[in-house]
């Protein structure tokens, strides 16, 4: 038990160190960060900082999976606070991502076509819904 | 396509019976427009980078939408996340500050000269179609708001229609300011979060300016003084850091995290006795691994007979 926990930690530390070049922990050794003061709760303090770092790696992986250049993914997660990281970690797919305008027409058109096909509406004359 | 256009028009008309907007601030200019705000017509799904470039350029930073793709665009989502939009200005030494979620705040910032980046849902409740745009003007007389949006340099919205599209993002809005300015409507938490981004990116001097600005605007903000102290600490000015922590403790005598950092700043100055008094005071209030770790580190230091002032541990009612 003790051994496997120890091994897990070692693997986690190794993974973390190999990914986190330039993470500014040493400067904060022994110090409470402004972020912790701002959150006015001790959750982030009690939480294993290693867990927080692994969350960051998970978000980094998600960004890369969604097409972000790996060279920038690390920089991008470094700017986010723990709260933001946790929101992203829960799933980037669930969050709104502002982007579309061109897509709007296509999407609305698609919805109307579907409504037409199932017979809810009758907007397009070329679609014959089942009677 | 024509039918679709008619459909959209009808949907837009459905909202037009609502009453006019009356601002909470009666001194708000009834008409205002930031006509000089730059415009970057968006390409494809890149309204996030285009809107952000508009705000950054308004603050004198030469940033093109293309240069911001690597910071805020997620190719497979064909869009940008709110969290990343907020933190991106810190890369240029600026603050991305979230506004309180209401139209009064948005209009106040525009009338104060700041374009406001908003997140809208243009899907009219049928499908979510998230879109970033920049509010640059309004007319309460005409009941209109003006936005740099997508490929339109000046998109005109009836206020009620705009509000409906904005409501679905919980009235999400942000502005960009230099670290020595506080947006007129900003709440301390939102401003300090923006300052925190500079700190996380190791831009300590910029962050310190932001915290100084915050302490001037909100002299009773404990985390503002805390941030002031932390940036001074990292920059090696332990005396200034200690001074800031003490200011915060004047406001909140029970803030154990500030005591921890005050003890560390005293420790770095070689003030072992005072540092121990401070950390023991913190430990009498709360049992945290951080406090114990700090005490161990201070206790291991050589005893120096250096006078660093007193620290009175205030007794609080149980």
mmCIF file of N, CA and C in Angstrom, chain A residues 22 24 26-42 45-46 56 62-69 72-84 88 91-109 111-112 115 123-125, chain B residues 1 3-4 7-8 42 44-48 69-84 86-87 91 119 122 126-127 129-132 150 189 192-193 197 199-202 204 211 223 226-227 230 233-234 245 256-258 260-261 264 286 288-290 293-294:
data_model
loop_
_atom_site.group_PDB
_atom_site.id
_atom_site.type_symbol
_atom_site.label_atom_id
_atom_site.label_comp_id
_atom_site.label_asym_id
_atom_site.label_seq_id
_atom_site.Cartn_x
_atom_site.Cartn_y
_atom_site.Cartn_z
ATOM 1 N N UNK A 22 9.750 25.510 -16.269
ATOM 2 C CA UNK A 22 9.457 26.911 -16.004
ATOM 3 C C UNK A 22 8.238 27.181 -15.148
ATOM 4 N N UNK A 24 6.552 28.226 -11.918
ATOM 5 C CA UNK A 24 7.245 29.078 -10.956
ATOM 6 C C UNK A 24 6.959 28.721 -9.501
ATOM 7 N N UNK A 26 9.239 27.328 -7.167
ATOM 8 C CA UNK A 26 10.291 27.594 -6.193
ATOM 9 C C UNK A 26 10.194 28.978 -5.544
ATOM 10 N N UNK A 27 9.791 29.993 -6.338
ATOM 11 C CA UNK A 27 9.690 31.346 -5.804
ATOM 12 C C UNK A 27 8.648 31.410 -4.698
ATOM 13 N N UNK A 28 7.692 30.484 -4.724
ATOM 14 C CA UNK A 28 6.582 30.537 -3.775
ATOM 15 C C UNK A 28 6.703 29.527 -2.662
ATOM 16 N N UNK A 29 7.830 28.859 -2.591
ATOM 17 C CA UNK A 29 7.987 27.874 -1.543
ATOM 18 C C UNK A 29 7.772 28.516 -0.173
ATOM 19 N N UNK A 30 6.833 27.974 0.576
ATOM 20 C CA UNK A 30 6.565 28.491 1.909
ATOM 21 C C UNK A 30 5.672 29.713 1.947
ATOM 22 N N UNK A 31 5.292 30.218 0.776
ATOM 23 C CA UNK A 31 4.467 31.428 0.725
ATOM 24 C C UNK A 31 3.040 31.098 0.298
ATOM 25 N N UNK A 32 2.082 31.846 0.862
ATOM 26 C CA UNK A 32 0.714 31.761 0.364
ATOM 27 C C UNK A 32 0.616 32.671 -0.851
ATOM 28 N N UNK A 33 0.051 32.162 -1.941
ATOM 29 C CA UNK A 33 -0.035 32.984 -3.157
ATOM 30 C C UNK A 33 -1.203 33.968 -3.063
ATOM 31 N N UNK A 34 -1.132 34.993 -3.892
ATOM 32 C CA UNK A 34 -2.209 35.990 -3.916
ATOM 33 C C UNK A 34 -3.523 35.320 -4.302
ATOM 34 N N UNK A 35 -3.420 34.332 -5.200
ATOM 35 C CA UNK A 35 -4.615 33.606 -5.637
ATOM 36 C C UNK A 35 -5.293 32.922 -4.455
ATOM 37 N N UNK A 36 -4.475 32.333 -3.575
ATOM 38 C CA UNK A 36 -5.045 31.675 -2.395
ATOM 39 C C UNK A 36 -5.689 32.692 -1.462
ATOM 40 N N UNK A 37 -5.061 33.866 -1.329
ATOM 41 C CA UNK A 37 -5.646 34.915 -0.486
ATOM 42 C C UNK A 37 -6.967 35.391 -1.069
ATOM 43 N N UNK A 38 -6.998 35.471 -2.387
ATOM 44 C CA UNK A 38 -8.177 35.989 -3.068
ATOM 45 C C UNK A 38 -9.341 35.010 -2.962
ATOM 46 N N UNK A 39 -9.037 33.733 -2.979
ATOM 47 C CA UNK A 39 -10.122 32.753 -2.953
ATOM 48 C C UNK A 39 -10.763 32.697 -1.568
ATOM 49 N N UNK A 40 -10.070 33.245 -0.568
ATOM 50 C CA UNK A 40 -10.606 33.354 0.800
ATOM 51 C C UNK A 40 -11.107 32.024 1.329
ATOM 52 N N UNK A 41 -10.573 30.969 0.814
ATOM 53 C CA UNK A 41 -10.875 29.676 1.395
ATOM 54 C C UNK A 41 -9.604 28.857 1.359
ATOM 55 N N UNK A 42 -9.620 27.772 2.093
ATOM 56 C CA UNK A 42 -8.384 27.040 2.259
ATOM 57 C C UNK A 42 -8.349 25.768 1.426
ATOM 58 N N UNK A 45 -5.326 25.340 -0.545
ATOM 59 C CA UNK A 45 -4.168 25.077 0.312
ATOM 60 C C UNK A 45 -4.135 23.624 0.733
ATOM 61 N N UNK A 46 -5.322 23.124 1.115
ATOM 62 C CA UNK A 46 -5.396 21.753 1.608
ATOM 63 C C UNK A 46 -5.180 20.750 0.490
ATOM 64 N N UNK A 56 -3.629 20.540 -14.517
ATOM 65 C CA UNK A 56 -3.094 21.411 -15.570
ATOM 66 C C UNK A 56 -2.630 20.604 -16.768
ATOM 67 N N UNK A 62 -5.925 18.193 -23.313
ATOM 68 C CA UNK A 62 -7.199 18.464 -24.000
ATOM 69 C C UNK A 62 -7.029 19.528 -25.087
ATOM 70 N N UNK A 63 -6.257 20.585 -24.759
ATOM 71 C CA UNK A 63 -6.025 21.646 -25.749
ATOM 72 C C UNK A 63 -5.344 21.082 -26.982
ATOM 73 N N UNK A 64 -4.325 20.243 -26.752
ATOM 74 C CA UNK A 64 -3.578 19.670 -27.878
ATOM 75 C C UNK A 64 -4.494 18.769 -28.702
ATOM 76 N N UNK A 65 -5.338 18.001 -27.998
ATOM 77 C CA UNK A 65 -6.289 17.128 -28.707
ATOM 78 C C UNK A 65 -7.266 17.928 -29.564
ATOM 79 N N UNK A 66 -7.511 19.171 -29.143
ATOM 80 C CA UNK A 66 -8.436 20.012 -29.905
ATOM 81 C C UNK A 66 -7.717 20.867 -30.945
ATOM 82 N N UNK A 67 -6.473 20.513 -31.219
ATOM 83 C CA UNK A 67 -5.785 21.141 -32.331
ATOM 84 C C UNK A 67 -4.857 22.297 -31.991
ATOM 85 N N UNK A 68 -4.660 22.570 -30.682
ATOM 86 C CA UNK A 68 -3.749 23.649 -30.304
ATOM 87 C C UNK A 68 -2.308 23.160 -30.439
ATOM 88 N N UNK A 69 -1.461 23.999 -30.999
ATOM 89 C CA UNK A 69 -0.042 23.689 -31.156
ATOM 90 C C UNK A 69 0.570 23.367 -29.787
ATOM 91 N N UNK A 72 2.409 25.953 -27.821
ATOM 92 C CA UNK A 72 1.693 27.042 -27.162
ATOM 93 C C UNK A 72 0.805 26.566 -26.005
ATOM 94 N N UNK A 73 0.422 25.290 -26.028
ATOM 95 C CA UNK A 73 -0.516 24.778 -25.017
ATOM 96 C C UNK A 73 0.010 24.998 -23.601
ATOM 97 N N UNK A 74 1.316 24.737 -23.416
ATOM 98 C CA UNK A 74 1.908 24.910 -22.081
ATOM 99 C C UNK A 74 1.819 26.368 -21.613
ATOM 100 N N UNK A 75 2.176 27.282 -22.506
ATOM 101 C CA UNK A 75 2.088 28.718 -22.184
ATOM 102 C C UNK A 75 0.666 29.126 -21.848
ATOM 103 N N UNK A 76 -0.287 28.562 -22.576
ATOM 104 C CA UNK A 76 -1.670 28.971 -22.390
ATOM 105 C C UNK A 76 -2.219 28.528 -21.043
ATOM 106 N N UNK A 77 -1.896 27.307 -20.611
ATOM 107 C CA UNK A 77 -2.420 26.880 -19.309
ATOM 108 C C UNK A 77 -1.728 27.616 -18.165
ATOM 109 N N UNK A 78 -0.495 28.088 -18.397
ATOM 110 C CA UNK A 78 0.239 28.781 -17.333
ATOM 111 C C UNK A 78 -0.465 30.071 -16.922
ATOM 112 N N UNK A 79 -1.261 30.652 -17.818
ATOM 113 C CA UNK A 79 -1.911 31.929 -17.523
ATOM 114 C C UNK A 79 -3.196 31.749 -16.713
ATOM 115 N N UNK A 80 -3.721 30.522 -16.665
ATOM 116 C CA UNK A 80 -5.027 30.294 -16.029
ATOM 117 C C UNK A 80 -4.883 30.010 -14.532
ATOM 118 N N UNK A 81 -5.898 30.434 -13.747
ATOM 119 C CA UNK A 81 -5.854 30.120 -12.315
ATOM 120 C C UNK A 81 -6.494 28.752 -12.052
ATOM 121 N N UNK A 82 -6.366 28.278 -10.810
ATOM 122 C CA UNK A 82 -6.839 26.929 -10.476
ATOM 123 C C UNK A 82 -8.331 26.751 -10.760
ATOM 124 N N UNK A 83 -9.098 27.799 -10.486
ATOM 125 C CA UNK A 83 -10.543 27.724 -10.707
ATOM 126 C C UNK A 83 -10.845 27.533 -12.195
ATOM 127 N N UNK A 84 -10.156 28.310 -13.027
ATOM 128 C CA UNK A 84 -10.349 28.197 -14.477
ATOM 129 C C UNK A 84 -9.890 26.829 -14.979
ATOM 130 N N UNK A 88 -12.090 23.990 -16.986
ATOM 131 C CA UNK A 88 -11.683 23.437 -18.273
ATOM 132 C C UNK A 88 -11.441 21.933 -18.180
ATOM 133 N N UNK A 91 -14.103 19.485 -18.845
ATOM 134 C CA UNK A 91 -14.425 19.173 -20.239
ATOM 135 C C UNK A 91 -14.534 20.413 -21.094
ATOM 136 N N UNK A 92 -13.567 20.607 -21.961
ATOM 137 C CA UNK A 92 -13.557 21.762 -22.855
ATOM 138 C C UNK A 92 -14.776 21.738 -23.768
ATOM 139 N N UNK A 93 -15.234 20.518 -24.094
ATOM 140 C CA UNK A 93 -16.367 20.402 -25.021
ATOM 141 C C UNK A 93 -17.654 20.973 -24.457
ATOM 142 N N UNK A 94 -17.748 21.025 -23.114
ATOM 143 C CA UNK A 94 -18.988 21.490 -22.498
ATOM 144 C C UNK A 94 -19.066 23.020 -22.466
ATOM 145 N N UNK A 95 -17.931 23.686 -22.672
ATOM 146 C CA UNK A 95 -17.904 25.139 -22.497
ATOM 147 C C UNK A 95 -18.240 25.875 -23.785
ATOM 148 N N UNK A 96 -18.893 27.049 -23.659
ATOM 149 C CA UNK A 96 -19.143 27.828 -24.866
ATOM 150 C C UNK A 96 -17.838 28.355 -25.442
ATOM 151 N N UNK A 97 -17.714 28.298 -26.749
ATOM 152 C CA UNK A 97 -16.540 28.864 -27.413
ATOM 153 C C UNK A 97 -17.047 29.788 -28.511
ATOM 154 N N UNK A 98 -16.919 31.071 -28.252
ATOM 155 C CA UNK A 98 -17.385 32.038 -29.239
ATOM 156 C C UNK A 98 -16.571 31.913 -30.507
ATOM 157 N N UNK A 99 -17.223 31.873 -31.640
ATOM 158 C CA UNK A 99 -16.451 31.780 -32.872
ATOM 159 C C UNK A 99 -17.280 31.948 -34.119
ATOM 160 N N UNK A 100 -18.470 31.415 -34.077
ATOM 161 C CA UNK A 100 -19.150 31.282 -35.347
ATOM 162 C C UNK A 100 -19.966 32.504 -35.720
ATOM 163 N N UNK A 101 -20.042 32.780 -36.976
ATOM 164 C CA UNK A 101 -20.972 33.727 -37.548
ATOM 165 C C UNK A 101 -21.336 33.154 -38.893
ATOM 166 N N UNK A 102 -20.287 32.691 -39.593
ATOM 167 C CA UNK A 102 -20.495 32.031 -40.869
ATOM 168 C C UNK A 102 -21.297 30.757 -40.631
ATOM 169 N N UNK A 103 -21.004 30.086 -39.520
ATOM 170 C CA UNK A 103 -21.646 28.816 -39.212
ATOM 171 C C UNK A 103 -23.115 28.951 -38.873
ATOM 172 N N UNK A 104 -23.513 30.132 -38.460
ATOM 173 C CA UNK A 104 -24.880 30.338 -38.006
ATOM 174 C C UNK A 104 -25.901 29.976 -39.079
ATOM 175 N N UNK A 105 -25.729 30.530 -40.249
ATOM 176 C CA UNK A 105 -26.684 30.311 -41.321
ATOM 177 C C UNK A 105 -26.804 28.833 -41.642
ATOM 178 N N UNK A 106 -25.641 28.171 -41.714
ATOM 179 C CA UNK A 106 -25.618 26.745 -42.028
ATOM 180 C C UNK A 106 -26.382 25.970 -40.957
ATOM 181 N N UNK A 107 -26.115 26.295 -39.672
ATOM 182 C CA UNK A 107 -26.721 25.551 -38.573
ATOM 183 C C UNK A 107 -28.231 25.759 -38.521
ATOM 184 N N UNK A 108 -28.667 27.009 -38.667
ATOM 185 C CA UNK A 108 -30.100 27.295 -38.614
ATOM 186 C C UNK A 108 -30.798 26.612 -39.790
ATOM 187 N N UNK A 109 -30.145 26.676 -40.952
ATOM 188 C CA UNK A 109 -30.694 26.038 -42.148
ATOM 189 C C UNK A 109 -30.877 24.544 -41.909
ATOM 190 N N UNK A 111 -31.279 22.983 -39.054
ATOM 191 C CA UNK A 111 -32.379 22.739 -38.119
ATOM 192 C C UNK A 111 -33.709 22.819 -38.859
ATOM 193 N N UNK A 112 -33.838 23.839 -39.721
ATOM 194 C CA UNK A 112 -35.091 24.006 -40.453
ATOM 195 C C UNK A 112 -35.334 22.843 -41.409
ATOM 196 N N UNK A 115 -36.508 19.970 -39.361
ATOM 197 C CA UNK A 115 -37.897 20.179 -38.961
ATOM 198 C C UNK A 115 -38.839 19.897 -40.145
ATOM 199 N N UNK A 123 -41.362 24.542 -44.812
ATOM 200 C CA UNK A 123 -40.763 25.754 -45.353
ATOM 201 C C UNK A 123 -40.238 25.511 -46.765
ATOM 202 N N UNK A 124 -39.568 24.377 -46.952
ATOM 203 C CA UNK A 124 -38.926 24.115 -48.236
ATOM 204 C C UNK A 124 -39.820 23.230 -49.094
ATOM 205 N N UNK A 125 -40.114 23.718 -50.298
ATOM 206 C CA UNK A 125 -41.039 22.995 -51.146
ATOM 207 C C UNK A 125 -40.430 21.698 -51.680
ATOM 208 N N UNK B 1 -33.053 30.503 -48.942
ATOM 209 C CA UNK B 1 -32.264 31.538 -48.268
ATOM 210 C C UNK B 1 -33.138 32.752 -47.962
ATOM 211 N N UNK B 3 -36.397 32.665 -47.572
ATOM 212 C CA UNK B 3 -37.304 32.241 -46.503
ATOM 213 C C UNK B 3 -36.608 32.305 -45.151
ATOM 214 N N UNK B 4 -35.357 31.881 -45.154
ATOM 215 C CA UNK B 4 -34.576 31.914 -43.920
ATOM 216 C C UNK B 4 -34.462 33.346 -43.411
ATOM 217 N N UNK B 7 -37.584 34.389 -41.874
ATOM 218 C CA UNK B 7 -37.723 33.743 -40.574
ATOM 219 C C UNK B 7 -36.947 34.515 -39.494
ATOM 220 N N UNK B 8 -35.690 34.863 -39.819
ATOM 221 C CA UNK B 8 -34.861 35.583 -38.855
ATOM 222 C C UNK B 8 -35.465 36.945 -38.533
ATOM 223 N N UNK B 42 -13.580 39.632 -39.121
ATOM 224 C CA UNK B 42 -13.147 38.280 -38.787
ATOM 225 C C UNK B 42 -13.107 37.387 -40.002
ATOM 226 N N UNK B 44 -13.473 33.371 -41.081
ATOM 227 C CA UNK B 44 -14.002 32.090 -40.620
ATOM 228 C C UNK B 44 -14.630 32.222 -39.232
ATOM 229 N N UNK B 45 -14.133 31.440 -38.277
ATOM 230 C CA UNK B 45 -14.747 31.404 -36.950
ATOM 231 C C UNK B 45 -13.950 32.228 -35.943
ATOM 232 N N UNK B 46 -13.102 33.125 -36.440
ATOM 233 C CA UNK B 46 -12.133 33.745 -35.549
ATOM 234 C C UNK B 46 -12.592 35.074 -34.983
ATOM 235 N N UNK B 47 -13.818 35.120 -34.453
ATOM 236 C CA UNK B 47 -14.303 36.369 -33.872
ATOM 237 C C UNK B 47 -13.613 36.663 -32.542
ATOM 238 N N UNK B 48 -13.140 35.611 -31.841
ATOM 239 C CA UNK B 48 -12.431 35.816 -30.578
ATOM 240 C C UNK B 48 -11.157 36.629 -30.783
ATOM 241 N N UNK B 69 -4.165 34.156 -32.638
ATOM 242 C CA UNK B 69 -4.693 32.801 -32.832
ATOM 243 C C UNK B 69 -4.030 31.810 -31.885
ATOM 244 N N UNK B 70 -2.710 31.917 -31.769
ATOM 245 C CA UNK B 70 -1.966 30.963 -30.952
ATOM 246 C C UNK B 70 -2.286 31.101 -29.465
ATOM 247 N N UNK B 71 -2.865 32.241 -29.078
ATOM 248 C CA UNK B 71 -3.168 32.482 -27.656
ATOM 249 C C UNK B 71 -4.589 32.101 -27.272
ATOM 250 N N UNK B 72 -5.556 32.333 -28.159
ATOM 251 C CA UNK B 72 -6.949 32.162 -27.753
ATOM 252 C C UNK B 72 -7.808 31.285 -28.665
ATOM 253 N N UNK B 73 -7.245 30.763 -29.754
ATOM 254 C CA UNK B 73 -8.085 30.016 -30.672
ATOM 255 C C UNK B 73 -7.918 28.507 -30.470
ATOM 256 N N UNK B 74 -9.033 27.774 -30.480
ATOM 257 C CA UNK B 74 -8.986 26.320 -30.393
ATOM 258 C C UNK B 74 -9.529 25.754 -31.711
ATOM 259 N N UNK B 75 -8.621 25.281 -32.583
ATOM 260 C CA UNK B 75 -9.019 24.915 -33.946
ATOM 261 C C UNK B 75 -10.227 23.970 -34.019
ATOM 262 N N UNK B 76 -10.209 22.879 -33.231
ATOM 263 C CA UNK B 76 -11.291 21.896 -33.368
ATOM 264 C C UNK B 76 -12.625 22.407 -32.837
ATOM 265 N N UNK B 77 -12.587 23.396 -31.954
ATOM 266 C CA UNK B 77 -13.835 23.978 -31.450
ATOM 267 C C UNK B 77 -14.270 25.149 -32.316
ATOM 268 N N UNK B 78 -13.390 25.554 -33.195
ATOM 269 C CA UNK B 78 -13.634 26.722 -34.051
ATOM 270 C C UNK B 78 -14.095 27.903 -33.227
ATOM 271 N N UNK B 79 -13.401 28.118 -32.133
ATOM 272 C CA UNK B 79 -13.782 29.230 -31.271
ATOM 273 C C UNK B 79 -12.769 29.466 -30.164
ATOM 274 N N UNK B 80 -13.134 30.386 -29.245
ATOM 275 C CA UNK B 80 -12.246 30.765 -28.149
ATOM 276 C C UNK B 80 -13.007 30.681 -26.837
ATOM 277 N N UNK B 81 -12.310 30.253 -25.780
ATOM 278 C CA UNK B 81 -12.930 30.132 -24.463
ATOM 279 C C UNK B 81 -12.859 31.460 -23.707
ATOM 280 N N UNK B 82 -13.893 31.706 -22.888
ATOM 281 C CA UNK B 82 -13.941 32.957 -22.121
ATOM 282 C C UNK B 82 -12.710 33.112 -21.216
ATOM 283 N N UNK B 83 -12.325 32.015 -20.552
ATOM 284 C CA UNK B 83 -11.190 32.080 -19.624
ATOM 285 C C UNK B 83 -9.933 32.552 -20.349
ATOM 286 N N UNK B 84 -9.735 32.041 -21.566
ATOM 287 C CA UNK B 84 -8.519 32.412 -22.298
ATOM 288 C C UNK B 84 -8.581 33.834 -22.843
ATOM 289 N N UNK B 86 -9.958 36.265 -21.227
ATOM 290 C CA UNK B 86 -9.682 37.128 -20.066
ATOM 291 C C UNK B 86 -8.193 37.219 -19.737
ATOM 292 N N UNK B 87 -7.469 36.113 -19.890
ATOM 293 C CA UNK B 87 -6.062 36.123 -19.473
ATOM 294 C C UNK B 87 -5.106 36.603 -20.574
ATOM 295 N N UNK B 91 -0.388 38.922 -21.544
ATOM 296 C CA UNK B 91 0.816 38.686 -22.355
ATOM 297 C C UNK B 91 1.404 39.993 -22.857
ATOM 298 N N UNK B 119 -19.848 38.386 -25.059
ATOM 299 C CA UNK B 119 -20.144 37.076 -25.634
ATOM 300 C C UNK B 119 -21.651 36.977 -25.834
ATOM 301 N N UNK B 122 -26.013 33.869 -30.727
ATOM 302 C CA UNK B 122 -26.822 34.325 -31.856
ATOM 303 C C UNK B 122 -27.767 33.239 -32.361
ATOM 304 N N UNK B 126 -32.362 28.310 -30.422
ATOM 305 C CA UNK B 126 -32.593 27.074 -31.184
ATOM 306 C C UNK B 126 -31.360 26.185 -31.088
ATOM 307 N N UNK B 127 -30.219 26.732 -31.498
ATOM 308 C CA UNK B 127 -28.938 26.050 -31.333
ATOM 309 C C UNK B 127 -27.971 27.054 -30.732
ATOM 310 N N UNK B 129 -25.042 29.344 -30.642
ATOM 311 C CA UNK B 129 -24.089 29.881 -31.609
ATOM 312 C C UNK B 129 -23.366 31.034 -30.942
ATOM 313 N N UNK B 130 -22.276 30.680 -30.279
ATOM 314 C CA UNK B 130 -21.557 31.675 -29.474
ATOM 315 C C UNK B 130 -20.725 32.589 -30.363
ATOM 316 N N UNK B 131 -20.764 33.860 -30.013
ATOM 317 C CA UNK B 131 -20.090 34.848 -30.855
ATOM 318 C C UNK B 131 -19.553 36.003 -30.008
ATOM 319 N N UNK B 132 -18.280 36.340 -30.224
ATOM 320 C CA UNK B 132 -17.701 37.506 -29.545
ATOM 321 C C UNK B 132 -17.828 38.729 -30.437
ATOM 322 N N UNK B 150 -18.085 40.485 -36.271
ATOM 323 C CA UNK B 150 -17.867 39.641 -37.441
ATOM 324 C C UNK B 150 -17.291 40.426 -38.597
ATOM 325 N N UNK B 189 -12.702 41.979 -6.859
ATOM 326 C CA UNK B 189 -12.365 40.583 -7.165
ATOM 327 C C UNK B 189 -11.947 40.420 -8.632
ATOM 328 N N UNK B 192 -8.545 42.194 -9.263
ATOM 329 C CA UNK B 192 -7.426 41.476 -8.654
ATOM 330 C C UNK B 192 -7.134 40.163 -9.367
ATOM 331 N N UNK B 193 -8.169 39.529 -9.897
ATOM 332 C CA UNK B 193 -7.938 38.312 -10.691
ATOM 333 C C UNK B 193 -7.100 38.636 -11.918
ATOM 334 N N UNK B 197 -3.099 37.350 -13.053
ATOM 335 C CA UNK B 197 -2.592 36.730 -14.283
ATOM 336 C C UNK B 197 -1.181 37.236 -14.566
ATOM 337 N N UNK B 199 0.899 38.208 -12.431
ATOM 338 C CA UNK B 199 1.764 37.579 -11.430
ATOM 339 C C UNK B 199 2.111 36.137 -11.854
ATOM 340 N N UNK B 200 1.096 35.398 -12.306
ATOM 341 C CA UNK B 200 1.346 34.014 -12.719
ATOM 342 C C UNK B 200 2.302 33.942 -13.894
ATOM 343 N N UNK B 201 2.272 34.973 -14.752
ATOM 344 C CA UNK B 201 3.164 34.976 -15.914
ATOM 345 C C UNK B 201 4.515 35.602 -15.579
ATOM 346 N N UNK B 202 4.760 35.775 -14.269
ATOM 347 C CA UNK B 202 6.033 36.319 -13.770
ATOM 348 C C UNK B 202 6.289 37.757 -14.219
ATOM 349 N N UNK B 204 6.140 40.550 -12.656
ATOM 350 C CA UNK B 204 5.925 41.049 -11.294
ATOM 351 C C UNK B 204 5.845 42.566 -11.210
ATOM 352 N N UNK B 211 -1.522 46.053 -8.386
ATOM 353 C CA UNK B 211 -1.901 45.937 -6.967
ATOM 354 C C UNK B 211 -1.856 47.294 -6.278
ATOM 355 N N UNK B 223 -6.817 41.224 -0.062
ATOM 356 C CA UNK B 223 -5.991 40.602 -1.112
ATOM 357 C C UNK B 223 -5.215 41.608 -1.967
ATOM 358 N N UNK B 226 -2.243 42.076 -0.012
ATOM 359 C CA UNK B 226 -1.540 40.792 -0.074
ATOM 360 C C UNK B 226 -0.753 40.657 -1.366
ATOM 361 N N UNK B 227 -1.377 41.029 -2.490
ATOM 362 C CA UNK B 227 -0.713 40.969 -3.787
ATOM 363 C C UNK B 227 0.447 41.950 -3.857
ATOM 364 N N UNK B 230 3.179 40.323 -1.928
ATOM 365 C CA UNK B 230 3.762 39.171 -2.627
ATOM 366 C C UNK B 230 4.651 39.584 -3.794
ATOM 367 N N UNK B 233 7.798 40.914 -2.366
ATOM 368 C CA UNK B 233 8.595 39.783 -1.863
ATOM 369 C C UNK B 233 9.375 39.128 -2.996
ATOM 370 N N UNK B 234 8.673 38.817 -4.084
ATOM 371 C CA UNK B 234 9.328 38.140 -5.212
ATOM 372 C C UNK B 234 10.401 39.039 -5.825
ATOM 373 N N UNK B 245 1.913 43.597 4.069
ATOM 374 C CA UNK B 245 1.205 42.552 4.834
ATOM 375 C C UNK B 245 0.618 43.142 6.112
ATOM 376 N N UNK B 256 -4.624 34.439 8.404
ATOM 377 C CA UNK B 256 -3.438 33.634 8.714
ATOM 378 C C UNK B 256 -2.481 33.511 7.523
ATOM 379 N N UNK B 257 -3.013 33.558 6.301
ATOM 380 C CA UNK B 257 -2.126 33.460 5.138
ATOM 381 C C UNK B 257 -1.205 34.677 5.067
ATOM 382 N N UNK B 258 -1.761 35.840 5.442
ATOM 383 C CA UNK B 258 -0.934 37.060 5.462
ATOM 384 C C UNK B 258 0.100 36.988 6.572
ATOM 385 N N UNK B 260 1.457 34.271 7.623
ATOM 386 C CA UNK B 260 2.472 33.356 7.100
ATOM 387 C C UNK B 260 3.482 34.115 6.237
ATOM 388 N N UNK B 261 2.962 34.939 5.346
ATOM 389 C CA UNK B 261 3.859 35.647 4.428
ATOM 390 C C UNK B 261 4.631 36.759 5.135
ATOM 391 N N UNK B 264 7.446 35.069 6.755
ATOM 392 C CA UNK B 264 8.490 34.746 5.775
ATOM 393 C C UNK B 264 9.311 35.982 5.404
ATOM 394 N N UNK B 286 -5.221 28.756 13.357
ATOM 395 C CA UNK B 286 -5.569 27.727 12.392
ATOM 396 C C UNK B 286 -4.452 26.712 12.246
ATOM 397 N N UNK B 288 -2.691 24.581 9.771
ATOM 398 C CA UNK B 288 -2.480 24.294 8.348
ATOM 399 C C UNK B 288 -1.049 23.795 8.141
ATOM 400 N N UNK B 289 -0.860 22.827 7.262
ATOM 401 C CA UNK B 289 0.504 22.333 7.005
ATOM 402 C C UNK B 289 1.464 23.456 6.600
ATOM 403 N N UNK B 290 0.959 24.420 5.827
ATOM 404 C CA UNK B 290 1.810 25.532 5.383
ATOM 405 C C UNK B 290 2.402 26.289 6.574
ATOM 406 N N UNK B 293 5.095 24.280 8.306
ATOM 407 C CA UNK B 293 6.287 24.243 7.453
ATOM 408 C C UNK B 293 7.082 25.548 7.584
ATOM 409 N N UNK B 294 6.334 26.677 7.603
ATOM 410 C CA UNK B 294 6.986 27.979 7.743
ATOM 411 C C UNK B 294 7.671 28.086 9.110
#
